[in-house]
Short mmCIF file of C-alpha atoms and ligand atoms in Angstrom, two decimals:
data_model
loop_
_atom_site.label_atom_id
_atom_site.label_comp_id
_atom_site.label_asym_id
_atom_site.label_seq_id
_atom_site.Cartn_x
_atom_site.Cartn_y
_atom_site.Cartn_z
CA UNK A 70 19.72 -18.25 -0.39
CA UNK A 71 17.16 -16.89 2.03
CA UNK A 72 13.56 -16.61 0.84
CA UNK A 73 11.51 -13.59 1.85
CA UNK A 74 7.94 -14.80 1.59
CA UNK A 75 5.25 -12.43 0.41
CA UNK A 76 2.58 -14.15 2.46
CA UNK A 77 2.07 -17.58 4.00
CA UNK A 78 -1.34 -17.74 5.63
CA UNK A 79 -0.60 -20.88 7.66
CA UNK A 80 2.39 -19.06 9.16
CA UNK A 81 0.30 -15.95 9.81
CA UNK A 82 -2.31 -17.97 11.71
CA UNK A 83 0.11 -20.33 13.52
CA UNK A 84 0.39 -18.15 16.67
CA UNK A 85 -3.41 -18.28 17.18
CA UNK A 86 -3.84 -21.91 16.15
CA UNK A 87 -4.78 -23.10 19.66
CA UNK A 88 -7.22 -20.28 20.31
CA UNK A 89 -8.85 -20.87 16.91
CA UNK A 90 -9.07 -24.62 17.51
CA UNK A 91 -10.79 -23.99 20.83
CA UNK A 92 -13.17 -21.38 19.38
CA UNK A 93 -14.16 -23.50 16.40
CA UNK A 94 -14.64 -26.60 18.61
CA UNK A 95 -17.04 -24.49 20.70
CA UNK A 96 -19.10 -23.83 17.57
CA UNK A 97 -19.11 -27.50 16.58
CA UNK A 98 -20.29 -28.45 20.07
CA UNK A 99 -22.99 -25.72 20.06
CA UNK A 100 -24.92 -27.30 17.16
CA UNK A 101 -25.65 -23.77 15.90
CA UNK A 102 -24.05 -23.39 12.47
CA UNK A 103 -25.89 -20.41 11.00
CA UNK A 104 -26.47 -17.18 12.92
CA UNK A 105 -26.78 -17.32 16.68
CA UNK A 106 -24.83 -15.78 19.55
CA UNK A 107 -21.31 -16.09 18.06
CA UNK A 108 -22.35 -13.95 15.11
CA UNK A 109 -24.17 -11.42 17.31
CA UNK A 110 -21.12 -11.13 19.58
CA UNK A 111 -18.79 -10.58 16.65
CA UNK A 112 -21.11 -7.92 15.22
CA UNK A 113 -21.09 -6.13 18.57
CA UNK A 114 -17.26 -6.25 18.71
CA UNK A 115 -16.96 -4.88 15.18
CA UNK A 116 -19.50 -2.08 15.75
CA UNK A 117 -17.65 -1.10 18.94
CA UNK A 118 -14.26 -1.19 17.21
CA UNK A 119 -15.60 0.95 14.35
CA UNK A 120 -17.62 3.34 16.50
CA UNK A 121 -20.86 2.68 14.61
CA UNK A 122 -24.32 1.85 15.92
CA UNK A 123 -24.70 -1.25 13.75
CA UNK A 124 -22.61 -4.00 12.20
CA UNK A 125 -24.17 -6.70 10.04
CA UNK A 126 -21.86 -9.63 9.34
CA UNK A 127 -22.26 -11.03 5.82
CA UNK A 128 -20.69 -13.58 3.50
CA UNK A 129 -17.80 -11.50 2.07
CA UNK A 130 -16.64 -8.01 1.20
CA UNK A 131 -18.19 -7.86 -2.26
CA UNK A 132 -21.55 -8.91 -0.85
CA UNK A 133 -21.23 -6.31 1.92
CA UNK A 134 -20.90 -3.56 -0.70
CA UNK A 135 -23.52 -4.88 -3.08
CA UNK A 136 -26.01 -5.31 -0.21
CA UNK A 137 -25.52 -1.65 0.75
CA UNK A 138 -26.43 -0.50 -2.78
CA UNK A 139 -29.29 -3.00 -3.00
CA UNK A 140 -30.63 -1.76 0.34
CA UNK A 141 -30.55 1.85 -0.87
CA UNK A 142 -32.51 0.73 -3.93
CA UNK A 143 -35.09 -1.10 -1.79
CA UNK A 144 -35.39 2.01 0.39
CA UNK A 145 -36.10 4.16 -2.68
CA UNK A 146 -32.92 6.22 -2.29
CA UNK A 147 -31.33 4.91 -5.51
CA UNK A 148 -32.68 3.25 -8.61
CA UNK A 149 -31.09 1.26 -11.42
CA UNK A 150 -29.46 3.62 -13.90
CA UNK A 151 -28.32 6.00 -11.18
CA UNK A 152 -24.64 6.87 -11.10
CA UNK A 153 -22.05 6.15 -8.45
CA UNK A 154 -18.67 7.85 -8.43
CA UNK A 155 -15.96 5.25 -7.96
CA UNK A 156 -12.17 5.45 -8.05
CA UNK A 157 -10.71 4.31 -11.37
CA UNK A 158 -7.78 2.82 -9.43
CA UNK A 159 -9.28 0.11 -7.27
CA UNK A 160 -9.76 -3.61 -7.01
CA UNK A 161 -12.56 -4.52 -9.41
CA UNK A 162 -14.81 -5.80 -6.61
CA UNK A 163 -15.61 -2.18 -5.68
CA UNK A 164 -17.01 -1.62 -9.16
CA UNK A 165 -18.83 -4.98 -9.37
CA UNK A 166 -20.85 -4.01 -6.28
CA UNK A 167 -22.20 -1.08 -8.30
CA UNK A 168 -22.80 -2.81 -11.63
CA UNK A 169 -24.43 -5.83 -9.96
CA UNK A 170 -27.24 -3.51 -8.88
CA UNK A 171 -27.78 -1.96 -12.31
CA UNK A 172 -26.11 1.24 -11.12
CA UNK A 173 -23.60 3.00 -13.33
CA UNK A 174 -20.02 3.42 -12.10
CA UNK A 175 -18.44 6.75 -13.03
CA UNK A 176 -14.69 6.27 -12.84
CA UNK A 177 -12.63 9.11 -11.40
CA UNK A 178 -8.85 9.27 -11.52
CA UNK A 179 -6.70 8.97 -8.39
CA UNK A 180 -4.36 11.44 -6.80
CA UNK A 181 -0.96 10.21 -8.08
CA UNK A 182 0.57 10.56 -4.60
CA UNK A 183 -2.01 8.72 -2.51
CA UNK A 184 -3.24 6.48 -5.37
CA UNK A 185 -6.71 7.01 -3.87
CA UNK A 186 -9.67 8.82 -5.42
CA UNK A 187 -8.66 12.44 -6.15
CA UNK A 188 -11.33 14.26 -4.20
CA UNK A 189 -10.71 17.48 -6.15
CA UNK A 190 -12.05 15.71 -9.25
CA UNK A 191 -15.32 14.45 -7.74
CA UNK A 192 -17.48 17.52 -8.30
CA UNK A 193 -16.77 17.61 -12.04
CA UNK A 194 -18.07 14.03 -12.30
CA UNK A 195 -21.41 14.77 -10.61
CA UNK A 196 -24.52 14.70 -12.86
CA UNK A 197 -28.25 14.89 -12.03
CA UNK A 198 -28.20 11.07 -11.74
CA UNK A 199 -25.34 10.82 -9.25
CA UNK A 200 -26.46 9.30 -5.96
CA UNK A 201 -23.31 8.19 -4.18
CA UNK A 202 -19.55 8.29 -3.86
CA UNK A 203 -17.92 4.91 -3.29
CA UNK A 204 -14.62 5.71 -1.60
CA UNK A 205 -11.99 2.98 -1.39
CA UNK A 206 -9.28 3.13 1.28
CA UNK A 207 -6.83 1.42 -1.06
CA UNK A 208 -3.79 -0.37 0.39
CA UNK A 209 -5.00 0.73 3.86
CA UNK A 210 -4.86 4.49 3.22
CA UNK A 211 -7.90 6.47 4.32
CA UNK A 212 -9.65 8.32 1.50
CA UNK A 213 -12.06 10.78 3.06
CA UNK A 214 -11.75 14.55 3.43
CA UNK A 215 -13.64 17.81 3.77
CA UNK A 216 -13.91 18.20 -0.01
CA UNK A 217 -15.60 14.79 -0.36
CA UNK A 218 -18.00 15.73 2.43
CA UNK A 219 -18.70 19.12 0.86
CA UNK A 220 -19.56 17.60 -2.53
CA UNK A 221 -21.68 14.87 -0.91
CA UNK A 222 -23.55 17.46 1.12
CA UNK A 223 -24.02 19.89 -1.78
CA UNK A 224 -25.46 17.27 -4.14
CA UNK A 225 -27.17 15.01 -1.57
CA UNK A 226 -24.88 12.03 -2.23
CA UNK A 227 -24.33 9.04 0.05
CA UNK A 228 -20.73 8.25 0.92
CA UNK A 229 -20.10 4.51 0.96
CA UNK A 230 -16.73 3.23 2.11
CA UNK A 231 -14.98 0.18 0.70
CA UNK A 232 -13.08 -0.63 3.88
CA UNK A 233 -11.84 -4.06 2.76
CA UNK A 234 -8.19 -2.99 3.07
CA UNK A 235 -8.23 -0.44 5.88
CA UNK A 236 -9.72 -1.90 9.04
CA UNK A 237 -8.11 -0.05 11.94
CA UNK A 238 -7.31 3.10 9.96
CA UNK A 239 -8.66 6.55 10.85
CA UNK A 240 -9.08 9.92 9.18
CA UNK A 241 -6.83 12.84 10.17
CA UNK A 242 -9.20 13.59 13.05
CA UNK A 243 -8.85 10.05 14.42
CA UNK A 244 -12.29 8.76 13.39
CA UNK A 245 -12.19 5.11 12.25
CA UNK A 246 -12.70 4.10 8.63
CA UNK A 247 -16.03 2.32 8.46
CA UNK A 248 -17.62 5.21 10.40
CA UNK A 249 -16.72 8.09 8.06
CA UNK A 250 -19.50 7.73 5.49
CA UNK A 251 -23.12 6.58 5.48
CA UNK A 252 -22.22 2.89 5.32
CA UNK A 253 -19.14 0.75 4.85
CA UNK A 254 -18.26 -2.70 3.57
CA UNK A 255 -15.54 -4.76 5.27
CA UNK A 256 -13.81 -7.91 4.02
CA UNK A 257 -12.24 -10.58 6.20
CA UNK A 258 -10.87 -12.51 3.23
CA UNK A 259 -7.91 -14.51 4.59
CA UNK A 260 -5.26 -12.14 3.19
CA UNK A 261 -6.77 -8.95 4.65
CA UNK A 262 -5.30 -7.32 7.77
CA UNK A 263 -7.81 -9.29 9.86
CA UNK A 264 -8.50 -12.49 7.94
CA UNK A 265 -10.98 -15.29 8.53
CA UNK A 266 -10.45 -18.94 7.54
CA UNK A 267 -12.53 -18.47 4.43
CA UNK A 268 -14.84 -15.79 3.08
CA UNK A 269 -16.38 -13.28 5.48
CA UNK A 270 -17.42 -9.64 5.46
CA UNK A 271 -19.54 -7.03 7.19
CA UNK A 272 -21.49 -3.82 6.78
CA UNK A 273 -21.22 -1.02 9.34
CA UNK A 274 -23.54 1.99 9.56
CA UNK A 275 -25.25 4.32 12.01
CA UNK A 276 -28.45 4.05 9.97
CA UNK A 277 -30.78 1.56 11.70
CA UNK A 278 -33.11 1.27 8.71
CA UNK A 279 -30.23 0.55 6.33
CA UNK A 280 -28.78 -2.04 8.73
CA UNK A 281 -32.15 -3.79 9.04
CA UNK A 282 -32.59 -3.79 5.26
CA UNK A 283 -29.11 -5.23 4.67
CA UNK A 284 -29.78 -7.88 7.31
CA UNK A 285 -33.09 -8.85 5.70
CA UNK A 286 -31.65 -8.86 2.15
CA UNK A 287 -28.79 -11.11 3.26
CA UNK A 288 -31.30 -13.65 4.60
CA UNK A 289 -33.62 -14.18 1.59
CA UNK A 290 -35.18 -10.77 2.11
CA UNK A 291 -36.97 -11.93 5.24
CA UNK A 292 -37.59 -9.68 8.23
CA UNK A 293 -38.80 -12.70 10.20
CA UNK A 294 -38.93 -16.40 9.45
CA UNK A 295 -40.96 -17.27 6.35
CA UNK A 296 -41.91 -13.64 5.78
CA UNK A 297 -40.13 -12.21 2.75
CA UNK A 298 -40.38 -8.47 2.27
CA UNK A 299 -37.69 -8.37 -0.45
CA UNK A 300 -36.57 -10.74 -3.19
CA UNK A 301 -33.41 -11.29 -1.22
CA UNK A 302 -30.20 -13.25 -1.34
CA UNK A 303 -28.36 -15.69 0.85
CA UNK A 304 -25.32 -13.72 2.01
CA UNK A 305 -25.11 -15.00 5.57
CA UNK A 306 -22.01 -15.15 7.73
CA UNK A 307 -21.03 -18.39 9.46
CA UNK A 308 -20.63 -18.66 13.23
CA UNK A 309 -17.44 -20.65 12.63
CA UNK A 310 -15.92 -17.51 11.04
CA UNK A 311 -17.34 -15.42 13.88
CA UNK A 312 -15.50 -17.62 16.36
CA UNK A 313 -12.24 -17.20 14.40
CA UNK A 314 -12.66 -13.45 14.02
CA UNK A 315 -13.48 -13.03 17.72
CA UNK A 316 -9.97 -14.38 18.32
CA UNK A 317 -8.37 -12.18 15.66
CA UNK A 318 -10.17 -8.82 15.91
CA UNK A 319 -8.66 -8.02 19.34
CA UNK A 320 -5.23 -8.34 17.68
CA UNK A 321 -5.94 -5.48 15.28
CA UNK A 322 -3.93 -2.79 17.10
CA UNK A 323 -0.89 -5.07 17.32
CA UNK A 324 -1.27 -6.08 13.68
CA UNK A 325 -1.44 -2.44 12.59
CA UNK A 326 1.63 -1.57 14.70
CA UNK A 327 3.53 -4.49 13.14
CA UNK A 328 2.73 -3.30 9.61
CA UNK A 329 3.63 0.29 10.48
CA UNK A 330 6.99 -0.84 11.83
CA UNK A 331 7.80 -2.61 8.54
CA UNK A 332 6.71 0.42 6.50
CA UNK A 333 8.97 2.61 8.65
CA UNK A 334 11.94 0.35 7.84
CA UNK A 335 11.22 0.46 4.09
CA UNK A 336 10.72 4.22 4.24
CA UNK A 337 14.01 4.77 6.05
CA UNK A 338 16.12 2.25 4.12
CA UNK A 339 14.99 2.22 0.49
CA UNK A 340 17.09 4.86 -1.27
CA UNK A 341 17.23 3.59 -4.87
CA UNK A 342 16.07 6.47 -7.12
CA UNK A 343 14.62 3.94 -9.60
CA UNK A 344 12.10 2.86 -6.96
CA UNK A 345 9.26 5.22 -6.07
CA UNK A 346 8.21 4.81 -2.45
CA UNK A 347 4.61 5.28 -1.30
CA UNK A 348 3.63 8.57 0.32
CA UNK A 349 4.75 8.00 3.89
CA UNK A 350 2.83 8.78 7.03
CA UNK A 351 2.96 7.16 10.41
CA UNK A 352 -0.44 8.60 11.32
CA UNK A 353 -3.46 6.39 11.78
CA UNK A 354 -4.61 7.12 8.24
CA UNK A 355 -2.40 4.40 6.74
CA UNK A 356 -2.46 0.80 8.01
CA UNK A 357 -0.25 -0.60 5.21
CA UNK A 358 -2.45 -3.39 3.92
CA UNK A 359 0.10 -3.23 1.12
CA UNK A 360 3.42 -1.40 0.86
CA UNK A 361 3.41 -0.48 -2.81
CA UNK A 362 6.42 0.87 -4.68
CA UNK A 363 6.45 2.05 -8.30
CA UNK A 364 9.05 1.14 -10.90
CA UNK A 365 9.24 1.84 -14.61
CA UNK A 366 10.29 -1.66 -15.59
CA UNK A 367 8.20 -3.84 -13.34
CA UNK A 368 8.86 -7.28 -14.82
CA UNK A 369 12.61 -6.78 -14.72
CA UNK A 370 12.47 -5.44 -11.14
CA UNK A 371 10.32 -8.32 -9.92
CA UNK A 372 12.58 -10.84 -11.64
CA UNK A 373 15.62 -9.26 -9.98
CA UNK A 374 13.91 -9.48 -6.58
CA UNK A 375 12.80 -13.07 -7.21
CA UNK A 376 16.39 -13.95 -8.17
CA UNK A 377 17.40 -12.56 -4.79
CA UNK A 378 14.75 -14.49 -2.87
CA UNK A 379 12.25 -11.66 -2.45
CA UNK A 380 8.67 -12.59 -3.31
CA UNK A 381 6.44 -9.74 -4.47
CA UNK A 382 2.90 -9.27 -5.77
CA UNK A 383 1.09 -6.78 -8.00
CA UNK A 384 -2.07 -5.02 -6.80
CA UNK A 385 -3.31 -4.68 -9.51
CA UNK A 386 -1.82 -5.42 -12.93
CA UNK A 387 -4.84 -4.26 -14.97
CA UNK A 388 -6.89 -1.10 -14.45
CA UNK A 389 -10.57 -2.08 -14.01
CA UNK A 390 -11.67 -0.28 -17.21
CA UNK A 391 -9.28 -2.52 -19.15
CA UNK A 392 -10.77 -5.76 -17.81
CA UNK A 393 -12.64 -7.80 -20.45
CA UNK A 394 -15.89 -7.55 -18.46
CA UNK A 395 -15.72 -3.74 -18.62
CA UNK A 396 -15.59 -3.58 -22.43
CA UNK A 397 -18.01 -0.63 -22.49
CA UNK A 398 -15.42 1.38 -20.51
CA UNK A 399 -12.41 0.31 -22.59
CA UNK A 400 -12.46 3.52 -24.65
CA UNK A 401 -11.98 5.68 -21.54
CA UNK A 402 -8.60 7.32 -21.17
CA UNK A 403 -7.55 7.22 -17.52
CA UNK A 404 -3.80 7.77 -17.83
CA UNK A 405 -3.04 8.06 -14.12
CA UNK A 406 -4.72 4.74 -13.30
CA UNK A 407 -3.20 3.09 -16.36
CA UNK A 408 0.31 4.19 -15.36
CA UNK A 409 -0.24 2.97 -11.79
CA UNK A 410 -1.36 -0.44 -13.10
CA UNK A 411 1.87 -0.68 -15.13
CA UNK A 412 4.22 0.31 -12.30
CA UNK A 413 3.03 -0.96 -8.92
CA UNK A 414 4.80 -3.70 -6.97
CA UNK A 415 3.80 -4.79 -3.47
CA UNK A 416 6.63 -5.64 -1.07
CA UNK A 417 6.23 -8.15 1.78
CA UNK A 418 4.50 -6.73 4.89
CA UNK A 419 2.85 -9.85 6.29
CA UNK A 420 3.59 -11.48 9.64
CA UNK A 421 6.10 -13.66 7.75
CA UNK A 422 8.37 -10.58 7.45
CA UNK A 423 10.41 -9.22 10.38
CA UNK A 424 11.86 -5.70 10.57
CA UNK A 425 15.31 -7.25 9.95
CA UNK A 426 13.95 -8.96 6.84
CA UNK A 427 12.57 -5.61 5.66
CA UNK A 428 16.00 -4.02 6.15
CA UNK A 429 17.59 -6.82 4.10
CA UNK A 430 14.93 -6.46 1.39
CA UNK A 431 15.65 -2.71 1.28
CA UNK A 432 19.34 -3.47 0.80
CA UNK A 433 18.55 -5.83 -2.07
CA UNK A 434 16.32 -3.14 -3.61
CA UNK A 435 19.05 -0.53 -3.27
CA UNK A 436 21.42 -2.78 -5.24
CA UNK A 437 18.95 -2.97 -8.16
CA UNK A 438 20.14 -1.29 -11.36
CA UNK A 439 17.58 -0.96 -14.16
CA UNK A 440 18.94 -2.04 -17.59
CA UNK A 441 18.13 0.77 -19.93
C1 LIG B 572 -10.84 -7.78 -0.96
C2 LIG B 572 -11.52 -6.60 -1.48
C3 LIG B 572 -12.89 -6.59 -1.77
C4 LIG B 572 -13.74 -7.81 -1.78
O1 LIG B 572 -13.73 -8.54 -0.60
P1 LIG B 572 -14.07 -10.11 -0.66
O2 LIG B 572 -14.25 -10.46 0.78
O3 LIG B 572 -12.91 -10.77 -1.30
O4 LIG B 572 -15.33 -10.26 -1.44
C5 LIG B 572 -13.48 -5.40 -2.17
N1 LIG B 572 -12.75 -4.29 -2.29
C6 LIG B 572 -11.43 -4.25 -2.04
C7 LIG B 572 -10.71 -2.95 -2.18
C8 LIG B 572 -10.77 -5.41 -1.65
O5 LIG B 572 -9.46 -5.36 -1.42
#
């Protein structure tokens, strides 16, 4: 029986193996293993790709987000105890960036069609302590609209983008994610659309003061050597990852097109009424980091697919407010997020999957009959 892999990172990186070997050898030969020109060049590439004035490469996506909040605190724009509106349906890292800074996440339900923050619910969640909206472009779908901007403008809120899953996406007007709010965090975790060979992340912003503060905080809080203006962290980004990402970032448009082609096959071919397909668009506002279907009986459906050689994943099986570390939120009732967490299944969209594979997977899905 044929196996349809969900993701095999060695296979994903095999086509660029030689270029990566050459780039990483260059770093080894340079003798510069922290900072330096490779990092500066990657930052310039990312800022250009995002259309922002500044990019600061940092250790990972969670650190990118937590450094943004920490920088706003150091700049006197937020203080511990202030509230941040966050989507209730997200990967928990988005929320940890808030709580790590002593800020208070206010969870807002998603739109059941997009699975992203329901922007019509933001205003009702605003209090005198609200300082920011953390928008997450979940699964690669842009979450930013005129209503979010109106609320942010009316109440003087920062918009911070969690762009870990949506590099290369745009809003309806064609503006790139990572440039839509006041600042954005990117992740280059190996499984993301552009993945490093380890942890890596970045902050993008047009705000020079914020960029400089993030940069200082990520390097022990120093603005120059042995001069510490903040009690900072070590969240630096390695030149070896810069060298890898300088090979991979130019492939973003092709990678996005590849994912869109697979999503188009699933959209056209999956016809089983027991399987809810994601809201489909072939605009730039969805880069299909995941192709997520919804089924009532997830375990049975995944077992059926596994029995037919199709590997799947679940992003994410537990709503953040039901995680043990969020015990003080456990009493919240967030039925839309809870239902999503029970039903979602991610189908293969990696470079291990061809359009023909996707058509075969769709056929297998169409032959699925729920036992009920
Ligand atoms: C991956 C991810 C992060 C965290 O990125 P890391 O690089 O793994 O720290 C944050 N938010 C979302 C939505 C993610 O998918």
